[in-house]
XYZ file of C-alpha atoms in Angstrom:
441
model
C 9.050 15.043 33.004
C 6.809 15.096 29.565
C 7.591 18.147 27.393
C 7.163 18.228 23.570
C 8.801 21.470 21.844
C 6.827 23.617 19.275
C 8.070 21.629 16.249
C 6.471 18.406 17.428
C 3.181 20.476 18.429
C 3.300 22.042 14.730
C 3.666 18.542 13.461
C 0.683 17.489 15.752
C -1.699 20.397 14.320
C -0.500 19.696 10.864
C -2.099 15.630 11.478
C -4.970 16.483 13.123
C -5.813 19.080 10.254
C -5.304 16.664 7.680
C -7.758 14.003 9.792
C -10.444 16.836 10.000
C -9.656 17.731 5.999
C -10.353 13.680 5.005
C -13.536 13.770 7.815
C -14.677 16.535 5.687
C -14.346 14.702 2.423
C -16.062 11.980 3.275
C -18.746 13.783 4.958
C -19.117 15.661 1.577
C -19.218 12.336 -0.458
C -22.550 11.273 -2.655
C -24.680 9.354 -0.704
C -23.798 6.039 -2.641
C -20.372 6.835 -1.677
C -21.309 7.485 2.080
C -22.785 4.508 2.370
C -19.854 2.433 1.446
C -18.183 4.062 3.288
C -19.843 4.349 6.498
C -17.237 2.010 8.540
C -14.826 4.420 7.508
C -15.920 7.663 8.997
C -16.920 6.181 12.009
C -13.312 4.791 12.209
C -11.433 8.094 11.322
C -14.573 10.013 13.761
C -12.566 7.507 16.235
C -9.264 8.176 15.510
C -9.554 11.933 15.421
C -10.851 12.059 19.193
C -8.803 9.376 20.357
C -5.785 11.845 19.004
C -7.423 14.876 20.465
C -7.682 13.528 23.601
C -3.625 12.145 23.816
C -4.950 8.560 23.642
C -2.214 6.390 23.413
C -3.059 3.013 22.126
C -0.422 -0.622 22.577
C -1.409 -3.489 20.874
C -0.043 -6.699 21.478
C 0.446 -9.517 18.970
C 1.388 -12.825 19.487
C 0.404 -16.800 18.989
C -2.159 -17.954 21.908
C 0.788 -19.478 24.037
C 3.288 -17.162 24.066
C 1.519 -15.295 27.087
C -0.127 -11.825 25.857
C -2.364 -11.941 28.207
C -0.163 -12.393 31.414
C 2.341 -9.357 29.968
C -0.639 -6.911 29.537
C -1.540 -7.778 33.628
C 1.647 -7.983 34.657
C 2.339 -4.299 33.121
C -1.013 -3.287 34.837
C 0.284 -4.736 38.019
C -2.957 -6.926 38.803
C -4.943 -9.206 36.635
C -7.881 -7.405 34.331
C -11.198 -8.570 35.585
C -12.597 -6.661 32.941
C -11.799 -5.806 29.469
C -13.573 -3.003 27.243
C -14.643 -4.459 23.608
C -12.953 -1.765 20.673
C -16.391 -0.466 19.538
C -16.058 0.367 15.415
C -13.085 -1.813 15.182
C -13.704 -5.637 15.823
C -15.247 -8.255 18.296
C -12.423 -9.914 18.572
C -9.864 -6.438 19.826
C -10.360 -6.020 23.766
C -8.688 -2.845 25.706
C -7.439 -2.181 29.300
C -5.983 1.145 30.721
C -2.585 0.863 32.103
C -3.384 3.439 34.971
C -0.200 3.344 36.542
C 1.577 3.558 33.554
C 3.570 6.925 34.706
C 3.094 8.621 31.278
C 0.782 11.130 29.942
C 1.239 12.968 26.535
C 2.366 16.690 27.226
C -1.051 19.360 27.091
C -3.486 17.030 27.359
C -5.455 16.551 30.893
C -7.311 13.721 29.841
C -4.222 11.546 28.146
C -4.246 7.882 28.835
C -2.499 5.202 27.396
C -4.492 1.634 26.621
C -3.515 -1.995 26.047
C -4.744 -3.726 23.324
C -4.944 -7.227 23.542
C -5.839 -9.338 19.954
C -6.445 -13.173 19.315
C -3.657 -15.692 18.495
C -2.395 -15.474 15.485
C -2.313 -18.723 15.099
C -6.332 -18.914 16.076
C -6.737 -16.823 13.318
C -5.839 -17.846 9.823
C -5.169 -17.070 6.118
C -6.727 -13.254 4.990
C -8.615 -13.048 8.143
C -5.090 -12.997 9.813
C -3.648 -10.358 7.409
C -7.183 -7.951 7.769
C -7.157 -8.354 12.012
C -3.275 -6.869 11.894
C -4.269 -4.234 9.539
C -7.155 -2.864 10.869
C -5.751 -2.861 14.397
C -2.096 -2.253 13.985
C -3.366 0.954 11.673
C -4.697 2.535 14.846
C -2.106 1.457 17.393
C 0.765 3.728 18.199
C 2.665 1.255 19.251
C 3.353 -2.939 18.496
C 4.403 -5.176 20.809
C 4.606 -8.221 19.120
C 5.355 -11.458 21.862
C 6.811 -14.777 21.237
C 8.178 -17.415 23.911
C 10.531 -19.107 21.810
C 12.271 -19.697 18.403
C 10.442 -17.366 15.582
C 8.300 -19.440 13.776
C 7.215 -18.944 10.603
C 3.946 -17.860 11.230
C 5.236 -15.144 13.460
C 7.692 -14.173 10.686
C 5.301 -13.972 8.189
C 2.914 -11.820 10.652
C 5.477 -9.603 11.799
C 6.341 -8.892 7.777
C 2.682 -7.909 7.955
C 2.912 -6.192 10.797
C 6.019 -4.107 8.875
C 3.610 -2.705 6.408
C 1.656 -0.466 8.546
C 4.740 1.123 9.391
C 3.908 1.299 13.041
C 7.324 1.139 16.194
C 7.101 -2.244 17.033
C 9.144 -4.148 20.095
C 10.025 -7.794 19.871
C 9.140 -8.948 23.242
C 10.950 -12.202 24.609
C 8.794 -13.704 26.598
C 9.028 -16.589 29.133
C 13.095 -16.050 30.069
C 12.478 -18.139 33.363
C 12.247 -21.566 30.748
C 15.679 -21.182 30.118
C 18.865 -21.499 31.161
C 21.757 -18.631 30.736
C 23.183 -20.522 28.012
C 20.444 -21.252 26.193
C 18.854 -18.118 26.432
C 21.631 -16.505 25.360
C 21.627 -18.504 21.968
C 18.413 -17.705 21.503
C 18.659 -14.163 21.594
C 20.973 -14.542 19.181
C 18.907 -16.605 16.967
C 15.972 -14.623 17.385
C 17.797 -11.373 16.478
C 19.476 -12.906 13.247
C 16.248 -13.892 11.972
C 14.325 -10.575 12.368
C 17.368 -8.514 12.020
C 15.620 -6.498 8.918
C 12.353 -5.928 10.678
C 13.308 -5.491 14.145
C 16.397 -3.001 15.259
C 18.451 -5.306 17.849
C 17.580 -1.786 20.545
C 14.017 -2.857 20.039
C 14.070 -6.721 21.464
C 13.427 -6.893 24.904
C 12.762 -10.240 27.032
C 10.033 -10.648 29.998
C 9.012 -13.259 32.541
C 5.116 -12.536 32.526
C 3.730 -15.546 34.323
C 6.917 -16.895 36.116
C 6.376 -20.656 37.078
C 6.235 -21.686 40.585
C 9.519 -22.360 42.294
C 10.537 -24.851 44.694
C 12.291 -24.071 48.009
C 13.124 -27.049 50.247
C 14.087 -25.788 54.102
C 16.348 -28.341 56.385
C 14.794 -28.858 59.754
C 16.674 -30.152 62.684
C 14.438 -33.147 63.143
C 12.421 -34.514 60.336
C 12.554 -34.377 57.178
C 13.059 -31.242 54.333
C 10.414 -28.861 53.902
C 9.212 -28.182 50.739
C 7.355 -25.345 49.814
C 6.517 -23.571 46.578
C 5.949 -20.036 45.747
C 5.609 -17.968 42.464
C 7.785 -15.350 42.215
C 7.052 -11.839 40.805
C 6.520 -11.089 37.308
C 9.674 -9.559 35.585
C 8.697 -6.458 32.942
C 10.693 -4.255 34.188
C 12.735 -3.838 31.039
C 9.978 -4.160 28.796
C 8.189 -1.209 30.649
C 11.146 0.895 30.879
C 11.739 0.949 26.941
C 7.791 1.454 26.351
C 8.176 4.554 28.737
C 11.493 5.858 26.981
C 9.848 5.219 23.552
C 6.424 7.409 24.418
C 8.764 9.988 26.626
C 10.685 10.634 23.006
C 8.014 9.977 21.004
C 4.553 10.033 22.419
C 3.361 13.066 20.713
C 5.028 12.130 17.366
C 3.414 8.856 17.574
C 0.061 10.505 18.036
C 0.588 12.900 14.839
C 2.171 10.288 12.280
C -0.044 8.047 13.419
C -3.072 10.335 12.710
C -1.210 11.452 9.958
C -1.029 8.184 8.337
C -4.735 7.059 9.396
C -6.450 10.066 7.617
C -3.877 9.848 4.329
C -4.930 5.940 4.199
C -8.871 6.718 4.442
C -8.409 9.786 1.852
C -6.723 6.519 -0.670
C -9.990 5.201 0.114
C -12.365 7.696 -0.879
C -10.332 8.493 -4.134
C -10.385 4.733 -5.174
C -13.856 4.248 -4.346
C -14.862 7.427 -6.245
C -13.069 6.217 -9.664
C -14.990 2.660 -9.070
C -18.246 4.156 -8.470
C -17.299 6.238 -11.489
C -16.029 3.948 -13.881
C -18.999 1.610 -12.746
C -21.854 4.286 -13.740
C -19.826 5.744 -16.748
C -19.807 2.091 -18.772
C -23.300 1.528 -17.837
C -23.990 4.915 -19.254
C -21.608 3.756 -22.617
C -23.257 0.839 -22.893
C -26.861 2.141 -22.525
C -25.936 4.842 -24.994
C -24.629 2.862 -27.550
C -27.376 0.612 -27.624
C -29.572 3.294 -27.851
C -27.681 5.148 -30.625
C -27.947 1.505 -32.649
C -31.574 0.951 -32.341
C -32.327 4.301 -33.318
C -29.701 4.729 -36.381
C -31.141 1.199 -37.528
C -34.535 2.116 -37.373
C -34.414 5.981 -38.281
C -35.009 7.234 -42.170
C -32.085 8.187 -44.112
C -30.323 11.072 -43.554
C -31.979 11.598 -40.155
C -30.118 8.126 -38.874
C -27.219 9.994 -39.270
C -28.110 13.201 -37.549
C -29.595 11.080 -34.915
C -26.179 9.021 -34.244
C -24.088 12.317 -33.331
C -27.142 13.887 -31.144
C -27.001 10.475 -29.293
C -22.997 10.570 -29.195
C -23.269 14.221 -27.732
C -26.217 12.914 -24.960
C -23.723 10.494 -23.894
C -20.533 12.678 -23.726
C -23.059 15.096 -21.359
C -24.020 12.537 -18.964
C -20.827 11.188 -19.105
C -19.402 14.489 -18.141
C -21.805 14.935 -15.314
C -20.620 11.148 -13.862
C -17.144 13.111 -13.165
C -18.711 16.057 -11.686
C -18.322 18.268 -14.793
C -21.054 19.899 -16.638
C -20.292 19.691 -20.483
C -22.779 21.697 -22.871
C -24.026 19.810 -25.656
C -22.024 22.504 -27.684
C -18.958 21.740 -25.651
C -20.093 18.259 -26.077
C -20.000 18.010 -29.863
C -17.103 19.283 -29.979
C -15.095 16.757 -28.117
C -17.396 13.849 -29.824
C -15.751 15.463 -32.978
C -12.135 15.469 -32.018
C -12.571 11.856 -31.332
C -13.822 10.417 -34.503
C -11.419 12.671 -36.422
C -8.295 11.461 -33.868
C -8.213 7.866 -35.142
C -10.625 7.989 -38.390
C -13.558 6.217 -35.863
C -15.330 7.368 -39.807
C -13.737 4.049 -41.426
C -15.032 1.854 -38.298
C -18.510 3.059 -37.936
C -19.590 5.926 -39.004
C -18.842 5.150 -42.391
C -20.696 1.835 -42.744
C -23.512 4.185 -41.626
C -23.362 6.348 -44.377
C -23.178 3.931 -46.838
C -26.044 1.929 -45.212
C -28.135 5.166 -44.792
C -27.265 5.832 -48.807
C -28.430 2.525 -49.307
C -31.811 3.167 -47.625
C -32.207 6.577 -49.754
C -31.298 5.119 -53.067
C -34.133 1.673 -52.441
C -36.865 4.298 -51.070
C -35.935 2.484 -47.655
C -36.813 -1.048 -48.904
C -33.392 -2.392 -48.035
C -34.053 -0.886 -44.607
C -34.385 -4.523 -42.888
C -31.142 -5.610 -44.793
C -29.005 -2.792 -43.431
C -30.705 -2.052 -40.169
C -28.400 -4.780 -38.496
C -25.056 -3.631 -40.121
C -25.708 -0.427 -39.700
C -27.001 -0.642 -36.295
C -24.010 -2.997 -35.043
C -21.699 -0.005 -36.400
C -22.804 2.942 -35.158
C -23.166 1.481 -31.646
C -19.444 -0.173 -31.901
C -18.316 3.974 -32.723
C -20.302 5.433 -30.074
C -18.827 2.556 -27.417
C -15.499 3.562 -28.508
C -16.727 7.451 -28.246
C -17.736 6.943 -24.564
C -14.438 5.478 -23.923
C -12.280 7.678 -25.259
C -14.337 10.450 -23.265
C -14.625 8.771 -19.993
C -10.727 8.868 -20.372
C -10.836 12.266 -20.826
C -13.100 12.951 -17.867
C -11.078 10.747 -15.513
C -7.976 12.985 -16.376
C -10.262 15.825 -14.992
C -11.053 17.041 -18.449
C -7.609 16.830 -20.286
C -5.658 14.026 -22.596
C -3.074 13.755 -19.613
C 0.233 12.451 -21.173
C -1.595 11.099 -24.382
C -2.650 13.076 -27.673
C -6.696 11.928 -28.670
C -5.239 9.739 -31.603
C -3.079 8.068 -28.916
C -5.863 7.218 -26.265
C -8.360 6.332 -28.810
C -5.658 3.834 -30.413
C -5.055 2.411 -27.277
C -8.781 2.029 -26.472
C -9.458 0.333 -29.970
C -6.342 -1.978 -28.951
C -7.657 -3.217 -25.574
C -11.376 -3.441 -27.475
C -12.524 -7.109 -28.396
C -14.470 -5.985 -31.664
C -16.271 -9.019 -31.765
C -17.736 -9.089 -28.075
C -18.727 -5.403 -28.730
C -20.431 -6.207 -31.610
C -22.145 -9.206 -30.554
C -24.190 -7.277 -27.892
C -24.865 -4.867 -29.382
C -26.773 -7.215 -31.769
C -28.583 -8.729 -28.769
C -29.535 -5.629 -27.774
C -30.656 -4.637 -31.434
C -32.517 -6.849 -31.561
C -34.023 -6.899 -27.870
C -35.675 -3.581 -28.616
C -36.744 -4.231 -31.482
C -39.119 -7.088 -29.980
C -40.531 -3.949 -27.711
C -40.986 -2.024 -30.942
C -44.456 -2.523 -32.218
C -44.233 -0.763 -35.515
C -40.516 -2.752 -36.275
C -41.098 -5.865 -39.041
């Protein structure tokens, strides 16, 4: 009899809460960030009803010859004619109910469990391998994983995969009848030292799927023998009856962690995609930025290159801030563009060379203009790159220093900086706009 007590049905509300919470953030994402991630929802939309509805999914894993196909019949009791294709997962995943599979999950009418038949894995190869066993094994409540000999080292190295997703997984033995006593029995034993730290020893089981025909010879009283052969029933029994005691103490659980684990892996997702999105659109903003702020120092008067510089450093910290969803003031941003030139002396890097270059313009009545406009330009962009930096830190820490002080961050920022590079484009780009400038000489 199924029963699941109100701890396991707390644990069950607490998953599929967390699946809806993650549906919700992605559903809330920008629409960049939605469309990216587009596979995703649809794959958690998928998981969330199949867990609603005590769906119970087995997939089974195992090179072409080892006989997945034969164990998934001979569990269903009669050979699939037809085979459902996983929509939103892959072409190459096919499904069967196991309708006489004698377990349902406890408060749900419509519970079913389904076997999941996947390729070979020795059909399919290298990181196409590795993504098939993630993207299916993440969904499955339960592994079988099937081999007819020996482990190999293929199957080793995919059931180490496998171990990842953290998923119960049986070792199923399959093929018994190709043995004799003896030599099955030292294979067990081989089998089970080799994947004795993946596999518990309580979670091996052996099968005859697809028994081979069998002779029987009958004596008559006149003539000669009769021979006759007949194929003799498949043997799961003891494969089936630990799949059933697994689900009866487990089923439920399975569902949750399983959910659990689905929604927590897709929420990873979102985050990481976010800061990459981020960090992508913040250092195109730096970079635009401090191009801009070179042009214009180069080309502006004295006195107002300077005044020009910070307005263009506090622009930058403003769209910067509203890359991470905050919404800095210019006031607000001015004064965390000043904490950062004054935490590592960004004056004697950049800003400095500008004031000499801009006292240089004042004292020649702005004849040396075309002598400094390069030097000068070069330096106030290199200050404002390292600006934007030290302030996209700032925003990715969700407007704080995190474990650093300013002088510490912008230290390591000037560390990890190659000068040169930096400076190089921002000549390029110097002198890019000033080819679209029409009044530059």
């Amino acid at each position: 009899m199924n029963h699941a007590t109100d701890y396991e049905h707390l644990q069950f509300r607490r998953a599929i809460a967390s699946v809806e919470s993650t549906l919700a953030k992605l559903r809330a994402c920008s629409p960049q960030e939605r469309q990216r991630l587009q596979r995703d929802i649809e794959q958690l939309q998928e998981m969330y009803n199949k867990a609603t509805s005590g769906h119970i999914e087995i997939v089974v894993f195992g090179e072409i010859s080892t006989g997945k196909s034969a164990l998934i019949n001979a569990l269903i009791g009669k050979r699939v004619a037809e085979v459902d294709v996983q929509g939103g997962w892959t072409k190459t995943v096919q499904a069967s109910k196991w309708e006489n599979c004698e377990y349902h999950v406890p408060g749900f009418e419509a519970s079913e469990v389904v076997l999941i038949d996947t390729p070979g894995i020795n059909e399919v190869g290298g990181r196409e391998r590795v993504e098939l066993a993630e993207v299916t094994a993440r969904k499955a409540d339960l592994i079988l994983f099937v081999i007819d000999s020996d482990i190999n080292e293929t199957e080793y190295v995919s059931l180490v995969e496998l171990a990842t997703v953290h998923k119960p997984t049986l070792l199923v033995m399959n093929k018994r009848d190709l043995y004799d006593p003896r030599q099955w029995q030292a294979l067990q034993e081989a089998v089970a030292a080799r994947v004795g730290d993946l596999i518990p020893a309580d979670h091996i089981v052996s099968s005859i799927a697809d028994p081979r025909p069998i002779e029987s010879i009958t004596e008559l009283a006149h003539g000669p023998p009769k021979s006759a052969w007949h194929r003799p029933e498949p043997d799961v029994a003891q494969l089936k009856q630990l799949i059933l005691s697994t689900l009866e103490k487990e089923g439920l659980d399975l569902i949750a962690i399983n959910a659990a684990m689905f929604a927590a892996d897709k929420s990873d997702r979102v985050a990481s995609l976010r800061v990459e999105l981020r960090n992508r659109r913040a250092d195109q903003v730096i970079w635009t930025m401090a191009a801009t702020k070179a042009t214009v120092v180069a080309l502006s008067p004295t006195v107002v290159d300077i005044f020009s510089g910070i307005a263009s450093d506090a622009v930058m910290i403003v769209m910067l801030s509203k890359v991470y969803g905050l919404n800095f003031s210019m006031v607000q941003a001015r004064r965390l563009g000043k904490a950062i030139v004054q935490a590592a002396g960004i004056f004697a890097l950049g800003e400095f060379v500008s004031w000499g270059a801009s006292a240089i313009k004042l004292a020649t009545v702005h004849l040396a203009t075309p002598l400094t406009m390069l030097p000068q330009g070069t330096a106030a962009g290199f200050s404002s790159y390292i600006i934007g930096q030290a302030a996209k830190h700032f925003f990715e820490h969700g407007g704080s220093w995190g474990a650093d002080s300013p002088k510490q961050v912008v230290r390591q920022i000037l560390a990890q900086t190659d000068r040169d590079s930096v400076l190089a484009h921002l000549k390029v780009e110097i002198r890019k706009r000033l080819t679209w400038n029409r009044h530059a000489k």
